[in-house]
PDB file of C-alpha atoms in Angstrom:
ATOM      1  CA  MET A 162       0.000   0.000   0.000  1.00 92.00           C
ATOM      2  CA  LYS A 163       1.280   3.470  -0.914  1.00 95.00           C
ATOM      3  CA  ARG A 164      -0.056   6.827   0.278  1.00 96.00           C
ATOM      4  CA  ILE A 165       0.802  10.174  -1.264  1.00 97.00           C
ATOM      5  CA  TYR A 166      -0.279  13.481   0.230  1.00 98.00           C
ATOM      6  CA  PHE A 167      -0.323  16.288  -2.321  1.00 98.00           C
ATOM      7  CA  ILE A 168       0.013  19.701  -0.681  1.00 98.00           C
ATOM      8  CA  ARG A 169      -0.321  23.099  -2.311  1.00 98.00           C
ATOM      9  CA  HIS A 170       1.953  25.736  -0.783  1.00 98.00           C
ATOM     10  CA  ALA A 171       0.321  28.168   1.627  1.00 97.00           C
ATOM     11  CA  GLU A 172      -0.659  31.721   0.655  1.00 97.00           C
ATOM     12  CA  ALA A 173       2.268  33.825  -0.537  1.00 96.00           C
ATOM     13  CA  GLN A 174       2.961  37.529  -0.521  1.00 93.00           C
ATOM     14  CA  SER A 175       2.132  39.335  -3.741  1.00 87.00           C
ATOM     15  CA  GLY A 176       4.390  41.645  -5.721  1.00 75.00           C
ATOM     16  CA  GLY A 177       7.840  43.031  -5.039  1.00 65.00           C
ATOM     17  CA  LYS A 178       9.891  39.973  -5.969  1.00 74.00           C
ATOM     18  CA  SER A 179      10.125  37.363  -8.675  1.00 88.00           C
ATOM     19  CA  ASP A 180       7.519  34.622  -8.522  1.00 90.00           C
ATOM     20  CA  PHE A 181      10.176  32.085  -7.548  1.00 89.00           C
ATOM     21  CA  GLU A 182      11.260  34.187  -4.561  1.00 89.00           C
ATOM     22  CA  ARG A 183       7.893  35.130  -3.053  1.00 91.00           C
ATOM     23  CA  ALA A 184       7.673  34.290   0.653  1.00 92.00           C
ATOM     24  CA  LEU A 185       4.628  33.223   2.608  1.00 95.00           C
ATOM     25  CA  SER A 186       2.251  35.855   3.901  1.00 95.00           C
ATOM     26  CA  GLN A 187       1.374  35.962   7.592  1.00 95.00           C
ATOM     27  CA  VAL A 188      -1.904  34.228   6.782  1.00 96.00           C
ATOM     28  CA  GLY A 189       0.007  31.620   4.810  1.00 96.00           C
ATOM     29  CA  GLU A 190       2.378  30.915   7.693  1.00 96.00           C
ATOM     30  CA  LEU A 191      -0.533  30.483  10.106  1.00 97.00           C
ATOM     31  CA  CYS A 192      -2.307  28.124   7.697  1.00 97.00           C
ATOM     32  CA  ALA A 193       0.845  26.040   7.266  1.00 97.00           C
ATOM     33  CA  ILE A 194       1.281  25.856  11.037  1.00 96.00           C
ATOM     34  CA  LYS A 195      -2.323  24.711  11.475  1.00 97.00           C
ATOM     35  CA  LEU A 196      -1.901  22.091   8.765  1.00 97.00           C
ATOM     36  CA  GLY A 197       1.244  20.788  10.436  1.00 97.00           C
ATOM     37  CA  GLU A 198      -0.572  20.557  13.760  1.00 97.00           C
ATOM     38  CA  LYS A 199      -3.461  18.724  12.094  1.00 97.00           C
ATOM     39  CA  LEU A 200      -1.150  16.166  10.489  1.00 97.00           C
ATOM     40  CA  ARG A 201       0.658  15.664  13.795  1.00 97.00           C
ATOM     41  CA  SER A 202      -2.647  15.049  15.580  1.00 97.00           C
ATOM     42  CA  LEU A 203      -3.429  12.354  13.008  1.00 96.00           C
ATOM     43  CA  GLY A 204      -0.093  10.691  13.617  1.00 95.00           C
ATOM     44  CA  LEU A 205       1.049  11.046  10.023  1.00 94.00           C
ATOM     45  CA  MET A 206       4.763  10.545   9.446  1.00 94.00           C
ATOM     46  CA  PRO A 207       6.104  10.834   5.887  1.00 96.00           C
ATOM     47  CA  ASP A 208       8.977   8.672   4.717  1.00 95.00           C
ATOM     48  CA  LEU A 209       9.961  11.522   2.389  1.00 94.00           C
ATOM     49  CA  ILE A 210       8.890  15.125   1.768  1.00 95.00           C
ATOM     50  CA  ILE A 211       9.698  16.391  -1.705  1.00 93.00           C
ATOM     51  CA  THR A 212       9.070  20.063  -2.322  1.00 93.00           C
ATOM     52  CA  SER A 213       9.385  22.575  -5.113  1.00 92.00           C
ATOM     53  CA  SER A 214      12.375  24.832  -4.569  1.00 88.00           C
ATOM     54  CA  ALA A 215      10.302  28.029  -4.840  1.00 92.00           C
ATOM     55  CA  ILE A 216      10.519  29.848  -1.489  1.00 92.00           C
ATOM     56  CA  ARG A 217       6.791  29.668  -0.688  1.00 94.00           C
ATOM     57  CA  ALA A 218       6.776  25.890  -1.191  1.00 95.00           C
ATOM     58  CA  LEU A 219      10.021  25.395   0.742  1.00 92.00           C
ATOM     59  CA  HIS A 220       8.717  27.368   3.693  1.00 94.00           C
ATOM     60  CA  THR A 221       5.406  25.481   3.699  1.00 96.00           C
ATOM     61  CA  ALA A 222       7.232  22.147   3.653  1.00 95.00           C
ATOM     62  CA  GLN A 223       9.595  23.233   6.428  1.00 94.00           C
ATOM     63  CA  ILE A 224       6.771  24.376   8.714  1.00 96.00           C
ATOM     64  CA  ILE A 225       4.945  21.068   8.246  1.00 97.00           C
ATOM     65  CA  ALA A 226       8.161  19.088   8.729  1.00 95.00           C
ATOM     66  CA  ASN A 227       8.854  20.965  11.979  1.00 95.00           C
ATOM     67  CA  ALA A 228       5.465  19.936  13.332  1.00 96.00           C
ATOM     68  CA  LEU A 229       6.135  16.299  12.447  1.00 96.00           C
ATOM     69  CA  ASP A 230       9.795  16.195  13.534  1.00 94.00           C
ATOM     70  CA  ALA A 231      10.602  15.336   9.934  1.00 94.00           C
ATOM     71  CA  THR A 232      13.050  18.112   9.011  1.00 89.00           C
ATOM     72  CA  LYS A 233      15.645  15.530   7.966  1.00 87.00           C
ATOM     73  CA  LYS A 234      13.295  14.051   5.386  1.00 91.00           C
ATOM     74  CA  ILE A 235      12.930  17.103   3.102  1.00 91.00           C
ATOM     75  CA  ALA A 236      14.385  17.133  -0.408  1.00 89.00           C
ATOM     76  CA  SER A 237      14.021  20.094  -2.774  1.00 87.00           C
ATOM     77  CA  LEU A 238      13.428  19.574  -6.491  1.00 86.00           C
ATOM     78  CA  ARG A 239      13.569  22.529  -8.851  1.00 85.00           C
ATOM     79  CA  GLU A 240      11.557  20.878 -11.624  1.00 85.00           C
ATOM     80  CA  LEU A 241       8.457  20.773  -9.438  1.00 90.00           C
ATOM     81  CA  TYR A 242       8.308  24.570  -9.688  1.00 91.00           C
ATOM     82  CA  ASP A 243       6.499  24.598 -13.040  1.00 88.00           C
ATOM     83  CA  ALA A 244       5.895  20.912 -13.701  1.00 91.00           C
ATOM     84  CA  SER A 245       2.880  20.128 -15.867  1.00 92.00           C
ATOM     85  CA  LEU A 246       0.187  17.728 -14.714  1.00 93.00           C
ATOM     86  CA  TRP A 247       1.630  14.967 -16.882  1.00 91.00           C
ATOM     87  CA  ASP A 248       5.180  15.651 -15.711  1.00 90.00           C
ATOM     88  CA  LEU A 249       3.976  15.372 -12.128  1.00 93.00           C
ATOM     89  CA  ALA A 250       2.221  12.068 -12.840  1.00 92.00           C
ATOM     90  CA  LYS A 251       5.432  10.678 -14.358  1.00 90.00           C
ATOM     91  CA  PHE A 252       7.362  11.951 -11.356  1.00 90.00           C
ATOM     92  CA  VAL A 253       5.074  10.051  -8.953  1.00 92.00           C
ATOM     93  CA  ARG A 254       5.688   6.845 -10.886  1.00 90.00           C
ATOM     94  CA  SER A 255       9.455   7.448 -10.855  1.00 88.00           C
ATOM     95  CA  LEU A 256       9.783   7.395  -7.050  1.00 90.00           C
ATOM     96  CA  ASP A 257      10.896   3.751  -7.114  1.00 89.00           C
ATOM     97  CA  GLU A 258      13.852   4.490  -9.373  1.00 83.00           C
ATOM     98  CA  LYS A 259      14.852   7.858  -7.840  1.00 67.00           C
ATOM     99  CA  ARG A 260      15.239   9.185 -11.372  1.00 65.00           C
ATOM    100  CA  PHE A 261      13.306  12.404 -11.149  1.00 64.00           C
ATOM    101  CA  PHE A 262      12.583  14.172 -14.429  1.00 58.00           C
ATOM    102  CA  GLY A 263      15.236  12.081 -16.172  1.00 55.00           C
ATOM    103  CA  CYS A 264      18.033  12.692 -13.648  1.00 53.00           C
ATOM    104  CA  SER A 265      19.247  10.429 -10.876  1.00 52.00           C
ATOM    105  CA  VAL A 266      18.994  12.086  -7.434  1.00 50.00           C
ATOM    106  CA  ASN A 267      18.504  15.494  -9.056  1.00 49.00           C
ATOM    107  CA  VAL A 268      18.064  17.559  -5.909  1.00 51.00           C
ATOM    108  CA  GLU A 269      19.469  20.905  -4.879  1.00 51.00           C
ATOM    109  CA  LYS A 270      20.655  23.182  -2.132  1.00 47.00           C
ATOM    110  CA  TYR A 271      18.280  25.627  -0.498  1.00 44.00           C
ATOM    111  CA  ASN A 272      17.894  27.944   2.455  1.00 43.00           C
ATOM    112  CA  ALA A 273      14.303  28.147   3.597  1.00 42.00           C
ATOM    113  CA  VAL A 274      12.812  31.471   4.672  1.00 41.00           C
ATOM    114  CA  GLY A 275      13.618  32.464   8.226  1.00 37.00           C
ATOM    115  CA  LEU A 276      16.327  29.822   8.623  1.00 36.00           C
ATOM    116  CA  SER A 277      20.113  30.045   8.573  1.00 29.00           C
ATOM    117  CA  SER A 278      21.551  31.370   5.317  1.00 31.00           C
ATOM    118  CA  GLU A 279      24.971  31.345   3.702  1.00 33.00           C
ATOM    119  CA  LYS A 280      24.547  33.999   1.040  1.00 34.00           C
ATOM    120  CA  PRO A 281      21.625  35.879  -0.565  1.00 36.00           C
ATOM    121  CA  ARG A 282      19.768  34.026  -3.285  1.00 36.00           C
ATOM    122  CA  ASP A 283      19.719  35.484  -6.770  1.00 41.00           C
ATOM    123  CA  ALA A 284      16.218  34.234  -7.498  1.00 38.00           C
ATOM    124  CA  ASN A 285      15.929  36.016 -10.850  1.00 42.00           C
ATOM    125  CA  ALA A 286      19.117  34.385 -12.087  1.00 41.00           C
ATOM    126  CA  GLU A 287      17.995  31.005 -10.756  1.00 35.00           C
ATOM    127  CA  ASN A 288      14.632  31.333 -12.407  1.00 37.00           C
ATOM    128  CA  SER A 289      16.157  32.337 -15.752  1.00 39.00           C
ATOM    129  CA  ALA A 290      18.562  29.423 -15.625  1.00 33.00           C
ATOM    130  CA  PHE A 291      15.749  27.031 -14.796  1.00 31.00           C
ATOM    131  CA  LYS A 292      13.605  28.305 -17.661  1.00 32.00           C
ATOM    132  CA  SER A 293      16.421  27.808 -20.156  1.00 32.00           C
ATOM    133  CA  ALA A 294      17.330  24.291 -18.996  1.00 26.00           C
ATOM    134  CA  LYS A 295      14.521  21.913 -18.119  1.00 28.00           C
ATOM    135  CA  ILE A 296      16.870  19.320 -16.657  1.00 24.00           C
ATOM    136  CA  PRO A 297      19.826  20.999 -14.919  1.00 25.00           C
ATOM    137  CA  ALA A 298      22.854  18.975 -13.930  1.00 25.00           C
ATOM    138  CA  SER A 299      22.647  17.162 -10.608  1.00 26.00           C
ATOM    139  CA  ILE A 300      24.431  18.892  -7.778  1.00 23.00           C
ATOM    140  CA  SER A 301      27.149  17.084  -5.904  1.00 26.00           C
ATOM    141  CA  GLU A 302      26.227  14.984  -2.888  1.00 29.00           C
ATOM    142  CA  ASN A 303      28.185  17.374  -0.667  1.00 30.00           C
ATOM    143  CA  ASN A 304      25.695  20.162  -1.233  1.00 33.00           C
ATOM    144  CA  ALA A 305      23.214  20.465   1.595  1.00 34.00           C
ATOM    145  CA  ILE A 306      19.970  22.088   2.546  1.00 36.00           C
ATOM    146  CA  SER A 307      19.796  24.249   5.645  1.00 35.00           C
ATOM    147  CA  CYS A 308      16.889  23.439   7.936  1.00 33.00           C
ATOM    148  CA  ASN A 309      16.667  24.749  11.502  1.00 34.00           C
ATOM    149  CA  ASN A 310      20.422  25.364  11.446  1.00 31.00           C
ATOM    150  CA  VAL A 311      21.084  21.665  10.775  1.00 33.00           C
ATOM    151  CA  GLU A 312      22.912  20.875   7.550  1.00 35.00           C
ATOM    152  CA  ILE A 313      21.232  18.025   5.707  1.00 41.00           C
ATOM    153  CA  SER A 314      22.440  16.463   2.480  1.00 48.00           C
ATOM    154  CA  SER A 315      19.454  16.598   0.168  1.00 66.00           C
ATOM    155  CA  ALA A 316      21.028  14.051  -2.150  1.00 70.00           C
ATOM    156  CA  ASP A 317      21.583  11.681   0.760  1.00 74.00           C
ATOM    157  CA  ILE A 318      17.950  12.030   1.832  1.00 81.00           C
ATOM    158  CA  VAL A 319      16.759  10.804  -1.546  1.00 78.00           C
ATOM    159  CA  ARG A 320      19.488   8.192  -1.855  1.00 78.00           C
ATOM    160  CA  ASN A 321      18.579   6.736   1.546  1.00 82.00           C
ATOM    161  CA  PHE A 322      14.865   6.750   0.767  1.00 86.00           C
ATOM    162  CA  ASN A 323      13.665   3.133   0.595  1.00 89.00           C
ATOM    163  CA  ALA A 324      10.831   3.257  -1.933  1.00 89.00           C
ATOM    164  CA  ALA A 325      10.050  -0.426  -1.524  1.00 91.00           C
ATOM    165  CA  SER A 326       9.211  -0.110   2.182  1.00 93.00           C
ATOM    166  CA  ALA A 327       7.929   3.480   2.091  1.00 93.00           C
ATOM    167  CA  GLU A 328       4.269   3.918   2.887  1.00 94.00           C
ATOM    168  CA  CYS A 329       3.837   7.678   2.911  1.00 96.00           C
ATOM    169  CA  VAL A 330       5.243  10.493   0.760  1.00 96.00           C
ATOM    170  CA  PHE A 331       4.419  14.208   0.863  1.00 97.00           C
ATOM    171  CA  ILE A 332       4.718  16.295  -2.315  1.00 97.00           C
ATOM    172  CA  VAL A 333       4.540  20.087  -1.927  1.00 97.00           C
ATOM    173  CA  GLY A 334       4.017  22.081  -5.116  1.00 96.00           C
ATOM    174  CA  HIS A 335       2.005  24.533  -7.131  1.00 96.00           C
ATOM    175  CA  ASN A 336      -1.269  24.767  -8.990  1.00 94.00           C
ATOM    176  CA  PRO A 337      -2.565  23.837 -11.469  1.00 94.00           C
ATOM    177  CA  ALA A 338      -0.579  20.586 -11.461  1.00 95.00           C
ATOM    178  CA  ILE A 339      -0.699  19.893  -7.714  1.00 95.00           C
ATOM    179  CA  GLY A 340      -4.486  20.232  -7.680  1.00 93.00           C
ATOM    180  CA  GLY A 341      -5.064  18.443 -10.974  1.00 94.00           C
ATOM    181  CA  ILE A 342      -3.006  15.410  -9.977  1.00 94.00           C
ATOM    182  CA  CYS A 343      -5.521  14.609  -7.231  1.00 93.00           C
ATOM    183  CA  SER A 344      -8.307  14.264  -9.801  1.00 91.00           C
ATOM    184  CA  LEU A 345      -6.088  12.472 -12.309  1.00 92.00           C
ATOM    185  CA  LEU A 346      -4.848   9.788  -9.911  1.00 92.00           C
ATOM    186  CA  GLY A 347      -7.841   9.632  -7.562  1.00 89.00           C
ATOM    187  CA  LYS A 348     -11.257   8.077  -7.828  1.00 81.00           C
ATOM    188  CA  LYS A 349     -12.969  11.411  -7.099  1.00 85.00           C
ATOM    189  CA  GLU A 350     -12.776  14.813  -8.754  1.00 86.00           C
ATOM    190  CA  VAL A 351     -11.245  17.665  -6.761  1.00 90.00           C
ATOM    191  CA  ASP A 352     -12.911  20.868  -7.934  1.00 88.00           C
ATOM    192  CA  LYS A 353     -11.034  23.451  -5.877  1.00 90.00           C
ATOM    193  CA  PHE A 354      -7.559  23.298  -4.369  1.00 95.00           C
ATOM    194  CA  PRO A 355      -6.722  26.651  -2.738  1.00 96.00           C
ATOM    195  CA  PRO A 356      -3.385  27.440  -1.051  1.00 97.00           C
ATOM    196  CA  CYS A 357      -2.462  25.130   1.844  1.00 97.00           C
ATOM    197  CA  SER A 358      -4.892  22.430   0.723  1.00 97.00           C
ATOM    198  CA  ILE A 359      -3.944  18.786   1.136  1.00 97.00           C
ATOM    199  CA  CYS A 360      -5.254  15.691  -0.612  1.00 97.00           C
ATOM    200  CA  GLY A 361      -4.211  12.234   0.510  1.00 97.00           C
ATOM    201  CA  LEU A 362      -4.551   9.309  -1.897  1.00 96.00           C
ATOM    202  CA  GLU A 363      -4.056   5.668  -0.982  1.00 95.00           C
ATOM    203  CA  PHE A 364      -3.022   3.222  -3.694  1.00 93.00           C
ATOM    204  CA  ASP A 365      -3.390  -0.553  -3.443  1.00 91.00           C
ATOM    205  CA  VAL A 366      -0.008  -1.192  -5.074  1.00 93.00           C
ATOM    206  CA  HIS A 367       3.425  -2.413  -4.021  1.00 93.00           C
ATOM    207  CA  LYS A 368       5.378  -0.015  -6.236  1.00 93.00           C
ATOM    208  CA  PHE A 369       4.874   3.641  -7.104  1.00 93.00           C
ATOM    209  CA  SER A 370       5.354   2.737 -10.763  1.00 91.00           C
ATOM    210  CA  ASP A 371       2.103   0.737 -10.622  1.00 91.00           C
ATOM    211  CA  ILE A 372       0.032   3.824  -9.842  1.00 91.00           C
ATOM    212  CA  THR A 373      -2.381   4.635 -12.656  1.00 83.00           C
ATOM    213  CA  ASP A 374      -5.065   7.195 -13.371  1.00 77.00           C
ATOM    214  CA  HIS A 375      -8.710   7.350 -12.287  1.00 65.00           C
ATOM    215  CA  SER A 376      -9.951   4.951 -14.960  1.00 61.00           C
ATOM    216  CA  THR A 377      -8.214   1.876 -13.507  1.00 62.00           C
ATOM    217  CA  ASP A 378      -8.245  -0.278 -10.387  1.00 62.00           C
ATOM    218  CA  HIS A 379      -4.885   1.110  -9.291  1.00 56.00           C
ATOM    219  CA  SER A 380      -6.119   4.646  -8.919  1.00 78.00           C
ATOM    220  CA  GLY A 381      -6.139   6.267  -5.497  1.00 89.00           C
ATOM    221  CA  LYS A 382      -8.712   6.109  -2.751  1.00 91.00           C
ATOM    222  CA  MET A 383      -9.076   9.516  -1.140  1.00 93.00           C
ATOM    223  CA  VAL A 384      -8.152   9.281   2.534  1.00 95.00           C
ATOM    224  CA  MET A 385      -7.915  13.014   3.217  1.00 96.00           C
ATOM    225  CA  LEU A 386      -9.067  16.268   1.669  1.00 95.00           C
ATOM    226  CA  GLN A 387      -8.676  19.473   3.636  1.00 94.00           C
ATOM    227  CA  CYS A 388      -8.931  23.015   2.352  1.00 93.00           C
ATOM    228  CA  PRO A 389      -8.478  26.144   4.489  1.00 86.00           C
TER     229      PRO A 389
END
């Protein structure tokens, strides 16, 4: 049995910075905190949290991970930033092989908002580079993410992820793909998926690669749907 919880980032601030760099608003932070508390009360513990590297998604994932004592299970993936619905579906099925968007352990370094930082991000340059190269080169395994002042190797997190025994994965991303994937892979349509929404799907499969869309027996049973 596999369970995937698709989470849309919480509300972000508008204007002033590039889209990639926008931080959470105060309302967004509070919503993310409440969601983390809700997941903790349910006893949910992800085997892996994979998040878009956009600041608003990173911060949402970090807040939730803090609530679940899962800060050492976060990996950031740039391609989730503007992945299409079909790209996201392929990504879900690639979790067994750890070959995300065609690259093996293609994860990156980040500094989440409000945490320790090494140097200012040049988000505009990062965004331009990402737009011009859909599959950037993998970073070295020595690069790390900074989470609550603890250096964590993002590559090691993915490399140590045991997909065969994993039961629960969180994916934090952006609309429209993160909302559409719930309808595509689930047995029920999800009409609205506002910021900080979460949809949990349970799949009666042994491998992530066996997950199929809503028209087959291997589609997901909805086990959670919460919108702010």
